[in-house]
Tab-separated table of C-alpha atoms and ligand atoms in Angstrom:
chain	number	residue	atom	x	y	z
A	21	MET	CA	147.341	-11.945	181.901
A	22	LYS	CA	144.642	-13.995	183.633
A	23	LYS	CA	141.982	-15.743	181.549
A	24	VAL	CA	138.563	-14.280	180.847
A	25	PRO	CA	135.713	-16.359	182.365
A	26	THR	CA	134.192	-18.605	179.687
A	27	GLU	CA	130.625	-17.673	180.800
A	28	ILE	CA	131.230	-14.132	179.537
A	29	LEU	CA	132.578	-15.292	176.192
A	30	ASP	CA	129.775	-17.847	175.729
A	31	CYS	CA	127.188	-15.239	176.668
A	32	ILE	CA	128.480	-12.910	173.956
A	33	LYS	CA	128.656	-15.674	171.352
A	34	GLU	CA	125.156	-17.000	172.105
A	35	ASN	CA	123.220	-13.702	172.204
A	36	GLN	CA	122.293	-11.071	169.643
A	37	SER	CA	120.992	-7.857	171.234
A	38	PHE	CA	122.971	-5.919	173.833
A	39	LEU	CA	122.398	-2.766	175.861
A	40	ILE	CA	125.451	-1.136	177.422
A	41	LEU	CA	125.119	0.896	180.635
A	42	VAL	CA	127.769	2.746	182.664
A	43	HIS	CA	127.731	4.865	185.828
A	44	ASN	CA	126.311	8.351	186.367
A	45	LYS	CA	128.548	11.254	185.328
A	46	PRO	CA	130.583	8.925	183.099
A	47	ASP	CA	134.363	9.276	183.273
A	48	GLY	CA	137.020	8.224	180.761
A	49	ASP	CA	136.972	4.605	181.870
A	50	ALA	CA	133.177	4.344	181.610
A	51	ILE	CA	133.089	5.901	178.141
A	52	GLY	CA	136.201	4.110	176.867
A	53	SER	CA	134.962	0.729	178.098
A	54	ALA	CA	131.483	1.246	176.634
A	55	ILE	CA	132.763	2.265	173.205
A	56	ALA	CA	135.405	-0.460	172.967
A	57	LEU	CA	132.919	-3.155	173.975
A	58	GLY	CA	130.071	-1.723	171.903
A	59	LYS	CA	132.119	-1.495	168.721
A	60	GLY	CA	133.649	-4.895	169.409
A	61	LEU	CA	130.213	-6.465	169.679
A	62	LYS	CA	129.113	-4.724	166.480
A	63	ALA	CA	132.197	-6.120	164.714
A	64	LEU	CA	130.921	-9.572	165.709
A	65	GLY	CA	127.586	-8.795	164.037
A	66	LYS	CA	125.634	-8.052	167.226
A	67	ASN	CA	123.001	-5.347	167.709
A	68	VAL	CA	124.177	-2.820	170.291
A	69	ASP	CA	122.481	0.116	171.986
A	70	TYR	CA	123.887	2.439	174.617
A	71	TYR	CA	122.131	4.365	177.351
A	72	ILE	CA	124.708	6.873	178.573
A	73	GLU	CA	124.338	10.236	180.299
A	74	THR	CA	125.187	13.246	178.142
A	75	PRO	CA	126.646	15.801	177.605
A	76	LEU	CA	130.044	14.226	178.112
A	77	GLU	CA	132.913	16.189	179.648
A	78	ASP	CA	134.639	18.338	176.993
A	79	LYS	CA	137.770	16.206	176.988
A	80	LEU	CA	135.741	13.067	176.150
A	81	GLN	CA	133.790	14.591	173.271
A	82	PHE	CA	135.757	13.134	170.394
A	83	PHE	CA	134.444	9.600	169.869
A	84	SER	CA	132.227	9.355	166.786
A	85	GLU	CA	130.536	6.314	168.374
A	86	SER	CA	129.020	8.592	171.034
A	87	ARG	CA	126.472	9.738	168.407
A	88	TYR	CA	124.545	6.562	169.308
A	89	PHE	CA	124.354	7.374	173.040
A	90	GLU	CA	120.900	8.893	172.771
A	91	ASP	CA	119.303	6.472	170.316
A	92	GLU	CA	115.891	5.063	171.060
A	93	LEU	CA	115.934	1.824	173.032
A	94	GLN	CA	114.104	-1.462	172.575
A	95	ASP	CA	111.856	-2.741	175.360
A	96	GLU	CA	113.898	-5.870	175.730
A	97	TYR	CA	117.486	-7.067	175.227
A	98	ASP	CA	119.163	-10.452	175.319
A	99	VAL	CA	121.886	-8.926	177.467
A	100	VAL	CA	122.157	-5.745	179.532
A	101	ALA	CA	125.808	-5.104	180.420
A	102	PHE	CA	126.789	-2.885	183.360
A	103	LEU	CA	130.318	-1.518	182.943
A	104	ASP	CA	132.428	0.217	185.611
A	105	CYS	CA	129.479	0.286	188.078
A	106	SER	CA	130.312	-0.888	191.599
A	107	THR	CA	126.590	-1.172	192.426
A	108	MET	CA	123.427	-1.290	190.327
A	109	GLU	CA	122.223	1.933	191.998
A	110	TYR	CA	125.306	3.728	190.699
A	111	ALA	CA	124.397	2.878	187.077
A	112	PHE	CA	122.670	5.383	184.796
A	113	LYS	CA	119.569	3.387	183.796
A	114	PRO	CA	116.511	3.903	181.605
A	115	VAL	CA	113.260	4.550	183.495
A	116	PRO	CA	111.357	2.306	183.332
A	117	MET	CA	114.183	-0.211	183.115
A	118	VAL	CA	114.233	-2.353	179.966
A	119	ASP	CA	113.816	-6.135	180.226
A	120	ALA	CA	116.992	-8.170	180.151
A	121	ARG	CA	117.181	-11.915	179.640
A	122	THR	CA	120.672	-11.870	181.137
A	123	THR	CA	122.531	-9.165	183.063
A	124	VAL	CA	126.305	-9.009	182.854
A	125	VAL	CA	128.556	-6.990	185.168
A	126	ILE	CA	132.097	-6.082	184.111
A	127	ASP	CA	133.922	-4.056	186.750
A	128	HIS	CA	137.200	-3.437	188.555
A	129	HIS	CA	135.990	-1.925	191.862
A	130	ALA	CA	136.993	-3.884	194.982
A	131	THR	CA	133.587	-3.223	196.572
A	132	ASN	CA	131.541	-4.804	193.754
A	133	GLN	CA	129.422	-7.641	195.177
A	134	GLY	CA	128.475	-9.113	191.782
A	135	TYR	CA	124.848	-8.155	191.126
A	136	GLY	CA	124.649	-9.645	187.609
A	137	ASP	CA	123.637	-13.083	186.342
A	138	ILE	CA	127.196	-13.236	185.017
A	139	ASN	CA	129.973	-11.214	186.679
A	140	PHE	CA	133.479	-10.481	185.451
A	141	LEU	CA	135.054	-8.805	188.466
A	142	GLU	CA	138.763	-8.333	188.885
A	143	ILE	CA	140.742	-5.614	190.608
A	144	THR	CA	142.525	-4.079	187.659
A	145	ALA	CA	143.505	-0.467	187.017
A	146	ALA	CA	140.480	0.123	184.791
A	147	THR	CA	137.382	-1.629	183.483
A	148	ALA	CA	138.847	-0.969	180.023
A	149	GLU	CA	141.511	-3.594	180.813
A	150	LEU	CA	138.784	-6.207	181.268
A	151	VAL	CA	137.061	-5.119	178.060
A	152	PHE	CA	140.358	-5.355	176.158
A	153	ARG	CA	140.861	-8.906	177.431
A	154	ILE	CA	137.317	-9.920	176.416
A	155	LEU	CA	137.825	-8.575	172.890
A	156	ASP	CA	141.226	-10.227	172.676
A	157	ALA	CA	139.771	-13.586	173.742
A	158	LEU	CA	137.091	-13.222	171.037
A	159	ASP	CA	139.748	-12.358	168.410
A	160	VAL	CA	138.136	-9.002	167.671
A	161	GLU	CA	140.404	-6.705	165.668
A	162	LEU	CA	140.516	-3.259	167.329
A	163	ASP	CA	139.811	-0.361	164.966
A	164	PRO	CA	141.535	3.020	165.618
A	165	GLU	CA	138.631	4.342	167.691
A	166	MET	CA	138.558	1.201	169.863
A	167	VAL	CA	142.295	1.590	170.452
A	168	GLU	CA	141.684	5.179	171.585
A	169	ALA	CA	138.786	4.043	173.759
A	170	VAL	CA	140.823	1.427	175.638
A	171	PHE	CA	143.686	3.896	176.047
A	172	THR	CA	141.299	6.573	177.352
A	173	GLY	CA	139.869	4.197	179.961
A	174	ILE	CA	143.217	3.047	181.287
A	175	SER	CA	144.951	6.414	181.043
A	176	THR	CA	142.250	8.317	182.937
A	177	ASP	CA	141.768	5.726	185.698
A	178	THR	CA	145.519	5.570	186.334
A	179	GLY	CA	146.121	9.344	186.341
A	180	SER	CA	148.268	8.910	183.234
A	181	PHE	CA	149.961	5.792	184.677
A	182	GLN	CA	150.963	7.447	187.954
A	183	PHE	CA	148.572	5.760	190.398
A	184	SER	CA	149.359	2.706	192.516
A	185	ASN	CA	146.788	0.603	190.593
A	186	VAL	CA	149.088	0.208	187.547
A	187	THR	CA	150.337	-3.368	187.035
A	188	ALA	CA	152.389	-5.398	184.590
A	189	ASP	CA	149.095	-6.372	182.903
A	190	THR	CA	148.253	-2.703	182.422
A	191	HIS	CA	151.529	-2.194	180.567
A	192	GLN	CA	151.128	-5.393	178.568
A	193	ILE	CA	147.806	-4.094	177.286
A	194	LEU	CA	149.373	-0.704	176.580
A	195	SER	CA	152.136	-2.397	174.658
A	196	ARG	CA	149.485	-4.083	172.489
A	197	LEU	CA	147.851	-0.683	171.881
A	198	TYR	CA	151.189	0.839	170.854
A	199	GLU	CA	151.580	-1.949	168.283
A	200	LYS	CA	148.444	-0.549	166.660
A	201	ARG	CA	149.508	3.071	166.666
A	202	ASP	CA	152.696	5.105	166.985
A	203	ASN	CA	151.941	7.381	169.878
A	204	PHE	CA	149.278	8.707	172.154
A	205	ALA	CA	150.813	12.104	172.846
A	206	VAL	CA	147.957	14.210	171.505
A	207	LEU	CA	145.318	12.107	173.240
A	208	SER	CA	147.238	12.110	176.557
A	209	LYS	CA	147.509	15.868	176.469
A	210	ARG	CA	143.810	16.195	175.767
A	211	LEU	CA	142.870	13.830	178.595
A	212	HIS	CA	145.211	15.201	181.244
A	213	SER	CA	146.583	18.676	180.585
A	214	GLU	CA	144.624	20.754	178.128
A	215	LYS	CA	142.246	23.455	179.299
A	216	ASN	CA	140.495	26.285	177.577
A	217	TYR	CA	141.657	29.835	178.289
A	218	ALA	CA	139.020	30.467	180.975
A	219	GLN	CA	139.740	27.185	182.749
A	220	MET	CA	143.468	27.988	182.795
A	221	LYS	CA	142.783	31.461	184.201
A	222	LEU	CA	140.549	29.972	186.872
A	223	TYR	CA	143.292	27.463	187.662
A	224	GLY	CA	145.711	30.373	188.075
A	225	LYS	CA	143.252	32.144	190.344
A	226	ALA	CA	143.015	29.002	192.474
A	227	VAL	CA	146.818	28.770	192.783
A	228	ASP	CA	146.923	32.455	193.668
A	229	SER	CA	144.424	32.008	196.501
A	230	LEU	CA	146.345	29.121	198.071
A	231	GLN	CA	147.174	29.391	201.763
A	232	LEU	CA	148.918	26.906	204.043
A	233	TYR	CA	148.171	26.272	207.721
A	234	GLU	CA	149.286	24.017	210.550
A	235	ASP	CA	152.990	23.744	209.660
A	236	ASN	CA	152.076	23.666	205.965
A	237	THR	CA	150.071	20.447	206.311
A	238	LEU	CA	146.709	22.009	205.376
A	239	ALA	CA	146.231	23.603	201.959
A	240	TRP	CA	143.263	25.954	201.564
A	241	ILE	CA	142.064	27.179	198.172
A	242	PHE	CA	139.159	29.574	197.795
A	243	LEU	CA	137.339	30.654	194.631
A	244	SER	CA	134.669	33.290	195.077
A	245	TYR	CA	131.389	33.348	193.168
A	246	ALA	CA	132.656	36.359	191.236
A	247	ASP	CA	135.865	34.533	190.195
A	248	ILE	CA	133.942	31.481	189.015
A	249	CYS	CA	131.494	33.549	186.980
A	250	LYS	CA	134.305	35.571	185.449
A	251	TYR	CA	136.087	32.456	184.185
A	252	GLY	CA	133.330	30.341	182.716
A	253	GLY	CA	130.808	29.459	185.415
A	254	PRO	CA	130.378	26.788	188.094
A	255	VAL	CA	130.469	23.733	185.836
A	256	GLN	CA	133.884	24.603	184.436
A	257	ILE	CA	135.862	23.571	187.518
A	258	THR	CA	138.031	20.594	186.738
A	259	ASP	CA	139.436	17.906	189.011
A	260	ASP	CA	142.955	19.237	188.746
A	261	VAL	CA	141.884	22.414	190.581
A	262	ALA	CA	140.850	20.206	193.492
A	263	ASN	CA	144.251	18.487	193.329
A	264	ILE	CA	146.418	21.652	193.421
A	265	GLY	CA	146.940	21.462	197.188
A	266	MET	CA	147.903	17.796	197.003
A	267	ASN	CA	150.810	18.617	194.723
A	268	ILE	CA	152.544	20.727	197.367
A	269	ILE	CA	155.301	19.009	199.308
A	270	GLY	CA	154.354	18.511	202.953
A	271	VAL	CA	150.615	19.002	202.546
A	272	GLN	CA	148.557	16.202	204.099
A	273	LEU	CA	145.045	17.555	203.630
A	274	SER	CA	143.759	19.913	200.987
A	275	ALA	CA	140.467	21.812	200.867
A	276	THR	CA	139.203	23.551	197.744
A	277	VAL	CA	136.277	25.830	198.540
A	278	LYS	CA	134.157	27.147	195.682
A	279	GLU	CA	131.415	29.653	196.306
A	280	VAL	CA	128.750	28.264	193.976
A	281	GLU	CA	126.112	30.793	195.057
A	282	CYS	CA	126.376	33.707	197.403
A	283	GLY	CA	127.154	32.116	200.809
A	284	ILE	CA	126.908	28.513	199.559
A	285	TYR	CA	130.143	26.609	199.128
A	286	ARG	CA	131.112	23.401	197.402
A	287	VAL	CA	134.041	21.891	199.298
A	288	SER	CA	136.391	19.265	197.835
A	289	LEU	CA	138.722	17.525	200.266
A	290	ARG	CA	141.783	15.452	199.397
A	291	SER	CA	144.271	13.608	201.578
A	292	LYS	CA	147.638	12.248	200.579
A	293	THR	CA	149.359	8.863	200.970
A	294	PRO	CA	150.930	7.850	203.376
A	295	PHE	CA	149.068	10.079	205.838
A	296	LYS	CA	146.046	8.209	207.144
A	297	ILE	CA	143.553	11.048	207.083
A	298	ASP	CA	140.019	9.971	206.178
A	299	VAL	CA	138.431	13.049	204.600
A	300	SER	CA	135.101	11.275	204.079
A	301	LEU	CA	134.448	11.660	207.858
A	302	ILE	CA	134.015	15.419	207.458
A	303	ALA	CA	132.168	15.151	204.149
A	304	ARG	CA	129.644	12.720	205.594
A	305	LYS	CA	129.103	14.936	208.635
A	306	TYR	CA	127.897	17.682	206.267
A	307	GLY	CA	125.713	15.408	204.153
A	308	GLY	CA	128.275	14.742	201.423
A	309	GLY	CA	130.234	11.621	200.558
A	310	GLY	CA	133.297	10.131	198.965
A	311	HIS	CA	136.312	8.057	199.840
A	312	MET	CA	139.143	8.264	202.354
A	313	ARG	CA	141.336	10.201	199.884
A	314	ALA	CA	138.725	12.265	198.036
A	315	ALA	CA	135.395	13.545	199.309
A	316	GLY	CA	133.093	16.506	198.892
A	317	PHE	CA	130.095	18.290	200.343
A	318	THR	CA	128.051	21.466	200.198
A	319	PHE	CA	128.606	23.886	203.074
A	320	LYS	CA	126.640	26.870	204.292
A	321	GLY	CA	128.204	28.555	207.269
A	322	ASP	CA	131.337	30.037	208.748
A	323	LEU	CA	134.410	29.115	206.705
A	324	LYS	CA	136.725	29.977	209.615
A	325	ALA	CA	134.989	27.322	211.706
A	326	LEU	CA	135.372	24.809	208.864
A	327	LYS	CA	139.088	25.594	208.584
A	328	LYS	CA	139.436	25.075	212.358
A	329	GLU	CA	137.697	21.734	212.071
A	330	LEU	CA	140.130	20.583	209.365
A	331	ILE	CA	143.089	21.667	211.493
A	332	GLU	CA	141.658	19.666	214.386
A	333	LEU	CA	141.284	16.633	212.122
A	334	ILE	CA	144.968	16.815	211.156
A	335	GLU	CA	145.921	17.235	214.830
A	336	TYR	CA	143.795	14.239	215.768
A	337	TYR	CA	145.475	12.003	213.216
A	338	ARG	CA	148.924	13.251	214.251
A	339	LYS	CA	148.252	12.370	217.902
A	340	HIS	CA	146.857	8.945	217.034
A	341	GLU	CA	149.304	8.084	214.277
A	342	GLU	CA	150.567	5.000	216.088
A	343	ASP	CA	147.219	3.418	216.865
A	344	ILE	CA	145.480	3.946	213.502
B	1	MN	MN1	136.859	2.721	186.354
């Protein structure tokens, strides 16, 4: 494992009050990193506050430390730490922003330009890896909840260790976590597989609606407003519903269309390696956003025309395969 920059370690040793921030709609890595670092700093005798958007996703609602996420803040901190935020805009911040004598950025996104006074930026599988290394360098003993927090961060950002971002370092850290505890089976299941009854039924409905087009390269999933209401409402749709199409052999592009109000659709697009289809092109055209492999937008209009557009996108990439 590479060394942690000494500026980060000195900054922690020399300061007393810390505020921890993460990105909007916090995911497992944001929450895991925040809790591991926050509790680690507290173990060193520091004063720590969090400012983190709630409510958390159901699957992340088990950390007792999250009871401090809505505590009142001070006007000023020695250090404000931004975790897992590729830009400062992406962070969930108090308004007005508190004063910070020093800002620290700890992040693993390739696009991070380093907007802090001190930056610890490295392309790792998860920000939680960087937090683990900081705590290790400071000889902080991880308590059971910190072990779960680091595991949650790494496990969620690697799709349960299936993504291409997993490295030898990732597994070295995992090996250290397993020394602290026998197994992570229950936690893994909670983070990746478990659903409530309504979510599972909605998942089944999504599978049932699946259609394939264009030599089975386009997957199309449609959930009507009535279906969504029947099985728990619009907020209950999980990421794995959007990934159903991607798990079918031969599919290159997958669209999951959810009717969030009568005639208004939320569309999630996914594309699969090694096919070079940039789904963010379509999302941006309709005022949405995202990445090459995962993007989304709100759509009001003729779904047949949208389907045709996706088929044309696949055709375009097929024709230009060589020169892309
Ligand atoms: Mn992350």
